[in-house]
GROMACS .gro file of C-alpha atoms in nm:
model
  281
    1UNK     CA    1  -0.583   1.490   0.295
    2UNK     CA    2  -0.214   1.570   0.334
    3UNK     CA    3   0.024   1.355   0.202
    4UNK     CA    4   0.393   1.316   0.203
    5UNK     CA    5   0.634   1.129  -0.080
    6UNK     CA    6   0.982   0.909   0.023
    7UNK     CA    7   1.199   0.742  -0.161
    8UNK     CA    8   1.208   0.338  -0.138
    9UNK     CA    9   1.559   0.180  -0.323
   10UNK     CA   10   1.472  -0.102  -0.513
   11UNK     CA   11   1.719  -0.446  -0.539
   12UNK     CA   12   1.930  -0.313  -0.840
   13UNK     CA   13   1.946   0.019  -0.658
   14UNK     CA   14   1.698   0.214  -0.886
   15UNK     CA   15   1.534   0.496  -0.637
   16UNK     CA   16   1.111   0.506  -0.682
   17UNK     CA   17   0.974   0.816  -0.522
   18UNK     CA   18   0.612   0.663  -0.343
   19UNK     CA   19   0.334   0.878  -0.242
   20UNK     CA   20   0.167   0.803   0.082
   21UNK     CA   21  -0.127   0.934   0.301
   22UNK     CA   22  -0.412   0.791   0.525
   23UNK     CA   23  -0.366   0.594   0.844
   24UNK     CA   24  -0.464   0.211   0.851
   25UNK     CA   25  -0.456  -0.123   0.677
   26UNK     CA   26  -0.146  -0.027   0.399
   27UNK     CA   27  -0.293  -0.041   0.056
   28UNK     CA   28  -0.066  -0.035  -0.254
   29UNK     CA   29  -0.193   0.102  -0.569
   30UNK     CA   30   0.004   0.076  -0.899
   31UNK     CA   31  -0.020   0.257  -1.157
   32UNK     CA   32  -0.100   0.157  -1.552
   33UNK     CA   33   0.101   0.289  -1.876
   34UNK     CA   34   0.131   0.651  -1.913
   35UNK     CA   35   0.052   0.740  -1.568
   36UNK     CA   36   0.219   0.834  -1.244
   37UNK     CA   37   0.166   0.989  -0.886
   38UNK     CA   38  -0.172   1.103  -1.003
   39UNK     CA   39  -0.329   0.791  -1.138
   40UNK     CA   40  -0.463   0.664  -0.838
   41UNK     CA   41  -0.518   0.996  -0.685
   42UNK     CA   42  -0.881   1.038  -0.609
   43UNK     CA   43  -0.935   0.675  -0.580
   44UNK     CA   44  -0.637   0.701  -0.306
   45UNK     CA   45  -0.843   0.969  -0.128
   46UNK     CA   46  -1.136   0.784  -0.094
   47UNK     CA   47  -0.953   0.497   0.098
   48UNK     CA   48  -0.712   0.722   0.281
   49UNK     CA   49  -0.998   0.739   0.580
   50UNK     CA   50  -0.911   0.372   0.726
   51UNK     CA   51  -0.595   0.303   0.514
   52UNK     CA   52  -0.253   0.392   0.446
   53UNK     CA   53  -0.220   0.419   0.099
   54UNK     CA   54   0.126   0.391  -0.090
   55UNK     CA   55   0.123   0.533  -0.429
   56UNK     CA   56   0.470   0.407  -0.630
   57UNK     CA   57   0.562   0.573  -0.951
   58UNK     CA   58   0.701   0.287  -1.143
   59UNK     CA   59   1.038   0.285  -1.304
   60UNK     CA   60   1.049   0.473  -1.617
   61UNK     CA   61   0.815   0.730  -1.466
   62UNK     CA   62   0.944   1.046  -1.320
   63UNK     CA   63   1.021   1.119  -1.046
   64UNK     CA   64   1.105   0.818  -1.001
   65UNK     CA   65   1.466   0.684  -1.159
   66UNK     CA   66   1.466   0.575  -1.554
   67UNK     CA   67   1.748   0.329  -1.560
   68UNK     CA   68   1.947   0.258  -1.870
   69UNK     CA   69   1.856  -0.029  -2.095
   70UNK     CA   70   1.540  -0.206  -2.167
   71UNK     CA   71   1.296  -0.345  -1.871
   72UNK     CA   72   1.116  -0.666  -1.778
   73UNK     CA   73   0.858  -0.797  -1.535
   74UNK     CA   74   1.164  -0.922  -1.346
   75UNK     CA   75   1.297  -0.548  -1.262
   76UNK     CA   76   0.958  -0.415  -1.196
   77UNK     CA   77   0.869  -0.719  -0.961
   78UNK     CA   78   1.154  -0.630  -0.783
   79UNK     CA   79   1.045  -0.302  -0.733
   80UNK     CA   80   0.713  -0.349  -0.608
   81UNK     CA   81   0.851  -0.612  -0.355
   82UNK     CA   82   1.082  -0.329  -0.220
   83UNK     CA   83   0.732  -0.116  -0.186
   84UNK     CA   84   0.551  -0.397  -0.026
   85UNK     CA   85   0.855  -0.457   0.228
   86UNK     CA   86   0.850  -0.079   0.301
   87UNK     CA   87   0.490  -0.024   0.361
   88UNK     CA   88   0.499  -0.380   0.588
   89UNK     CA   89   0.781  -0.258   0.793
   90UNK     CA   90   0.599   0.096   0.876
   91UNK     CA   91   0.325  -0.096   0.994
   92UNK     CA   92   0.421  -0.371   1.039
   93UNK     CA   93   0.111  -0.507   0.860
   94UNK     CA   94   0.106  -0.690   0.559
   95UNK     CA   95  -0.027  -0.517   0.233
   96UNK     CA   96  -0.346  -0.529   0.037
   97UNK     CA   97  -0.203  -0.497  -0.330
   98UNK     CA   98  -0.387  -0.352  -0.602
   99UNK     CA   99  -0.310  -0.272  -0.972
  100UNK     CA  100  -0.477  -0.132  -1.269
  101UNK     CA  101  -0.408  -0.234  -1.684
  102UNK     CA  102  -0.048  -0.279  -1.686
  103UNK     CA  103   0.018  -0.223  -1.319
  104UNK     CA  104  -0.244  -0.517  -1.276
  105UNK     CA  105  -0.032  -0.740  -1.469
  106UNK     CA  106   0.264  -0.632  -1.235
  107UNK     CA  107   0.053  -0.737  -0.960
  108UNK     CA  108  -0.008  -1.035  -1.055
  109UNK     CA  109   0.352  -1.090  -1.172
  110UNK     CA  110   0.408  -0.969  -0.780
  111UNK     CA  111   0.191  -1.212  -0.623
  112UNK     CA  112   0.304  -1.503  -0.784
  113UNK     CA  113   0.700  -1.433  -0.729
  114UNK     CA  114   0.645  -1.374  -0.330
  115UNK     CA  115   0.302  -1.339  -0.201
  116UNK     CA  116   0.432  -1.333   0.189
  117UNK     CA  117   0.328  -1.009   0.267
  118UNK     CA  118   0.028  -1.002   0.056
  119UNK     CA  119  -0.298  -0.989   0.240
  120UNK     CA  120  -0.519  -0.984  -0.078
  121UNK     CA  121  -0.470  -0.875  -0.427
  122UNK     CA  122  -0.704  -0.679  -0.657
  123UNK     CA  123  -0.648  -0.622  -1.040
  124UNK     CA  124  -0.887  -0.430  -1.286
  125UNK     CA  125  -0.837  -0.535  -1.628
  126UNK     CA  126  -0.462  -0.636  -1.695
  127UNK     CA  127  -0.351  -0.615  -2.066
  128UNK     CA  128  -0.310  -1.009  -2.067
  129UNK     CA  129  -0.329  -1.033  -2.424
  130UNK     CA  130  -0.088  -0.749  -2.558
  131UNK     CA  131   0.261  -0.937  -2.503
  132UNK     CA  132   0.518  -1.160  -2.610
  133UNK     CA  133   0.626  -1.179  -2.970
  134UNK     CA  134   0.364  -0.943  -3.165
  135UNK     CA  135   0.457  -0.685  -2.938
  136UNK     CA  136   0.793  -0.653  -3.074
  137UNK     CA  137   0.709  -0.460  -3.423
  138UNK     CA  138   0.441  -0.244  -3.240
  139UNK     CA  139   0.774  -0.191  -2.965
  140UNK     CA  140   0.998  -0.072  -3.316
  141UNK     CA  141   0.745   0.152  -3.414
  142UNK     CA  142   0.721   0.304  -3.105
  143UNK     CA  143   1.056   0.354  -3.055
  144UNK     CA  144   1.128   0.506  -3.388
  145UNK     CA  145   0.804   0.752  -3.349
  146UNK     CA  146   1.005   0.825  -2.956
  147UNK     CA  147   1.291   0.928  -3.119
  148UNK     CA  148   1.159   1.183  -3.381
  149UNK     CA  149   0.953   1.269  -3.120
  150UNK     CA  150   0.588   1.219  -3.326
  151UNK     CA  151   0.339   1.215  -3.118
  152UNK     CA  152   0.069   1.076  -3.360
  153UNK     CA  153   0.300   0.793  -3.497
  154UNK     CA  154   0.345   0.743  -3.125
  155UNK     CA  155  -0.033   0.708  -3.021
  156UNK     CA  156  -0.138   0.494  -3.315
  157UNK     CA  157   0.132   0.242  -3.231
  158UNK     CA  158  -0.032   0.217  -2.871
  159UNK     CA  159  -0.374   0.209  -3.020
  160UNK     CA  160  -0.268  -0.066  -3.206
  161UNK     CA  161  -0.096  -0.237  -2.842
  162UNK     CA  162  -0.444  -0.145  -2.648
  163UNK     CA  163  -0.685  -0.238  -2.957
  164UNK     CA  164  -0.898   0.058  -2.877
  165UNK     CA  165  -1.166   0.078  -3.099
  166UNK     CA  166  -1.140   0.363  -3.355
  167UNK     CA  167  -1.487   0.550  -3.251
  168UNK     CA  168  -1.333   0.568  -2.853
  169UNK     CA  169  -0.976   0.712  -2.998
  170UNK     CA  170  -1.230   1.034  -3.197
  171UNK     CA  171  -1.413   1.075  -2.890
  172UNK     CA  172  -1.094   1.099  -2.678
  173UNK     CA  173  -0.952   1.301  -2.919
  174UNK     CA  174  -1.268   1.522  -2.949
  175UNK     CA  175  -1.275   1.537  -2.560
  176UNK     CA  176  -0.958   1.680  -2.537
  177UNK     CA  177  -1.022   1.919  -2.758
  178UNK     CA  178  -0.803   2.221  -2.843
  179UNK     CA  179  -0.601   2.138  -2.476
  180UNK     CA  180  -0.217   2.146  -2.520
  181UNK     CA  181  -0.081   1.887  -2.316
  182UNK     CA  182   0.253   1.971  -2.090
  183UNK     CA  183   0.546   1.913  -2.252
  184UNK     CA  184   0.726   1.813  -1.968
  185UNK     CA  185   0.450   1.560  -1.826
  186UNK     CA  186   0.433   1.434  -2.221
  187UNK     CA  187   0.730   1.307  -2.276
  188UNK     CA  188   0.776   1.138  -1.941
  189UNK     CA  189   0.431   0.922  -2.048
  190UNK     CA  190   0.622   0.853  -2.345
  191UNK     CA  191   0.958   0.747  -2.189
  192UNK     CA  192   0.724   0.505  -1.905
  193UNK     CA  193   0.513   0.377  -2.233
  194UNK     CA  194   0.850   0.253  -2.401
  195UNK     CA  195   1.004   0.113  -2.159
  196UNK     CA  196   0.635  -0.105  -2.095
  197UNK     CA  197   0.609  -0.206  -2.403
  198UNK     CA  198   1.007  -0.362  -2.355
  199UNK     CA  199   0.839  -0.540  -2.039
  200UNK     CA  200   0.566  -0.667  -2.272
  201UNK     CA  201   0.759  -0.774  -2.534
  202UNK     CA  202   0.975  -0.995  -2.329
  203UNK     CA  203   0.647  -1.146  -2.145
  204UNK     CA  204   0.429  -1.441  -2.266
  205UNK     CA  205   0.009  -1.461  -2.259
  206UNK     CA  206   0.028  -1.723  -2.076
  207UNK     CA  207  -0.314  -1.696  -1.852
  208UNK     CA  208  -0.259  -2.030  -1.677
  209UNK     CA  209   0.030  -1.944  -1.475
  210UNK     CA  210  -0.175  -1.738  -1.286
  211UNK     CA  211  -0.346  -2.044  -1.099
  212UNK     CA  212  -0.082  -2.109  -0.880
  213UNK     CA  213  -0.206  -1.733  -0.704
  214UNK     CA  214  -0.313  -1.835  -0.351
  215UNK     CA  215  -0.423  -1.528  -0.224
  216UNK     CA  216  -0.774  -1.372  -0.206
  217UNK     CA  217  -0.854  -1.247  -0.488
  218UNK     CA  218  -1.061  -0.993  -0.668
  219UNK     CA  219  -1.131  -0.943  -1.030
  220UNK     CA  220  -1.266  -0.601  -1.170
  221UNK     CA  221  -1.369  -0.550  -1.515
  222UNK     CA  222  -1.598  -0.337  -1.664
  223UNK     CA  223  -1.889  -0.394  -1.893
  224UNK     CA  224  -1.804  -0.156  -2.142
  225UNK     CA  225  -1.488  -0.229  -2.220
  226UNK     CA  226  -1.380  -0.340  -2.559
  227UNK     CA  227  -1.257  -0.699  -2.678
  228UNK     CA  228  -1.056  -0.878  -2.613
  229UNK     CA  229  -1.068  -0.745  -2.270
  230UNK     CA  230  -1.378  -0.892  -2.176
  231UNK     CA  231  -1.252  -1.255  -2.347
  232UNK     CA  232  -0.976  -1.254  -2.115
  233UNK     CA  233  -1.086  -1.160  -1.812
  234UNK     CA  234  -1.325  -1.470  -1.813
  235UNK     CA  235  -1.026  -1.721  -1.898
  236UNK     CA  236  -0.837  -1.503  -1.557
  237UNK     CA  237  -1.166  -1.548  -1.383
  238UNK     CA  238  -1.185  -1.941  -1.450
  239UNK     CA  239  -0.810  -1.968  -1.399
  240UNK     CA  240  -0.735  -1.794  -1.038
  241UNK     CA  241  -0.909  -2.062  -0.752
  242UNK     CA  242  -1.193  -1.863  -0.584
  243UNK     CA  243  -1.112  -1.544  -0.746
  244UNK     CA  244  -1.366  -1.270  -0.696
  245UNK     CA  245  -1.515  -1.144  -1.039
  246UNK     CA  246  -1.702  -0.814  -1.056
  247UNK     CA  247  -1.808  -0.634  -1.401
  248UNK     CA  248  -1.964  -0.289  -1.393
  249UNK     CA  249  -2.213  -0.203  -1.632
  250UNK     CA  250  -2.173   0.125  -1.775
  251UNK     CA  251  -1.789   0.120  -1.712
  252UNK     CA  252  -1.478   0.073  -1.934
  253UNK     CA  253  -1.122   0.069  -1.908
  254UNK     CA  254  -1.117   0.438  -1.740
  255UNK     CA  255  -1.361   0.375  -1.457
  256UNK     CA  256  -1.119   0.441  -1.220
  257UNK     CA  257  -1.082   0.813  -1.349
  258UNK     CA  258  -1.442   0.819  -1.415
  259UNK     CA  259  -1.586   0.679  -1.134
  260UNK     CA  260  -1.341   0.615  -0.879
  261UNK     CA  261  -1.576   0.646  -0.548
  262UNK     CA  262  -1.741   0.319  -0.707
  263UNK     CA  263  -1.371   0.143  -0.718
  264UNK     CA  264  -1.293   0.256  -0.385
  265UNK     CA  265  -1.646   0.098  -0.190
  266UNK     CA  266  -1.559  -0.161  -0.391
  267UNK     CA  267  -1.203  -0.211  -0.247
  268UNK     CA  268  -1.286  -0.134   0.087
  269UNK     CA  269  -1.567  -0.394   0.068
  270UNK     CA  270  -1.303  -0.654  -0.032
  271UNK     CA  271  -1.046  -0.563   0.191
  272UNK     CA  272  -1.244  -0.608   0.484
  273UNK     CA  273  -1.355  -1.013   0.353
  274UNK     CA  274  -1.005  -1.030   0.280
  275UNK     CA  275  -0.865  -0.918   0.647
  276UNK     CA  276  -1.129  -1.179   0.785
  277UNK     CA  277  -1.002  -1.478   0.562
  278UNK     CA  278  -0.667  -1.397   0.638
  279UNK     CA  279  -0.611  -1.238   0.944
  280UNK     CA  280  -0.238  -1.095   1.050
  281UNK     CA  281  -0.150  -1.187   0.699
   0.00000   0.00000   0.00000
């Protein structure tokens, strides 16, 4: 399906180039750590039949802008409200808002700040637990492995953010094989992974703040996925009133690169509930 990028300026006048295609219902889907355009990309596809789908590339990932400075929740909430007033003035519809690891957290962060034009809200699997102060030493090493530019210094600071267990990091690793990643696409992970973890760093874990979210709600997880994901997406799922809560067996953290026609039946499922307890909004 064709699509088409713009450019939406967010409050502080950082530029985020957004990916868009489908006709419909607008659906925003943001984008985890290390990812991009692409992350959503088949996913997007799959809903692109009955929606419009709006694919931001947060700040700190090209092509969108990289400001100067370290980032916070407060910047990237800020962002994704200038998104959701875009996509709501095209079509004058409000938005079904959906996130994925660390762009979940931003939608939730999103939802709570100014949930006007938020018809529903779906997160899989937001990295609730890696923030606040522990993150700060794992943030150092980063940075220092950034600068020299060392890769592996670089990934076992994140596996040490993510808690991936060591068996999943040799079977990525394995999987990957002898493939050289691009250069150019590397480093501009790295550059949207550091400027995360100065987002994380600066937030709290907190789960009971999200109760105040008013909006329907749906919950993905899946079953696979390694602690203490699982631990706190029960606490989320006790915390948000009449939140949705769906676990896939057989899926982890990845499912929606690894099985994203199942994420996007289930999204479409929910949307439509979602459109019929809230109509216009």
């Amino acid at each position: 399906m064709n699509s088409r990028d713009q450019s939406v300026e967010s409050a502080d006048g950082t530029r985020l180039v957004v990916r868009r295609l489908g006709v419909g219902d607008p659906v925003i889907l943001v984008h985890g750590s290390g990812g991009g355009l692409h992350s959503w990309a088949t996913v997007a596809e799959h809903l692109a039949d009955d929606h419009e789908v709006w694919l931001p590339a947060r700040r700190g990932y090209g092509p969108s802008d990289v400001p100067a400075g370290a980032k916070s929740f407060a910047d990237e909430t800020a962002d994704l409200l200038a998104v959701i007033e875009a996509a709501r003035q095209s079509s004058n519809r409000p938005v079904h808002l959906v996130g994925a690891s660390y762009g979940a957290t931003l939608a939730l962060h999103t939802a709570l700040a100014d949930p006007r034009d938020v018809r529903s809200l779906a997160i899989f699997e937001p990295p609730l637990f890696a923030a606040g102060a522990e993150i700060t030493p794992l943030l150092d090493r980063y940075r220092a492995a950034f600068e020299r530019d060392d890769a592996a210094a670089m990934a076992a600071a994140l596996n040490d953010v993510t808690r991936v267990p060591a068996e999943i990091v040799a079977a990525i690793a394995a999987g990957a094989a002898d493939r050289v990643p691009d250069p150019v696409e590397a480093r501009r992970s790295a550059i949207g992974w550091l400027h995360d973890l100065e987002a994380l760093a600066q937030d709290g874990t907190d789960i009971a703040r999200w109760s105040a979210i008013a909006v329907p709600t749906l919950l993905l997880a899946g079953a696979d996925t390694w602690e203490p994901m699982p631990t706190t997406m029960d606490t989320l799922a006790r915390t948000i009133p009449a939140a949705r809560y769906v676990v896939w067996p057989g899926q982890s953290h990845f499912v929606t690169m690894t099985a994203p026609t199942l994420v996007a039946d289930a999204l479409r499922q929910f949307f439509v509930e979602a459109s019929a307890a809230r109509p216009g909004g």
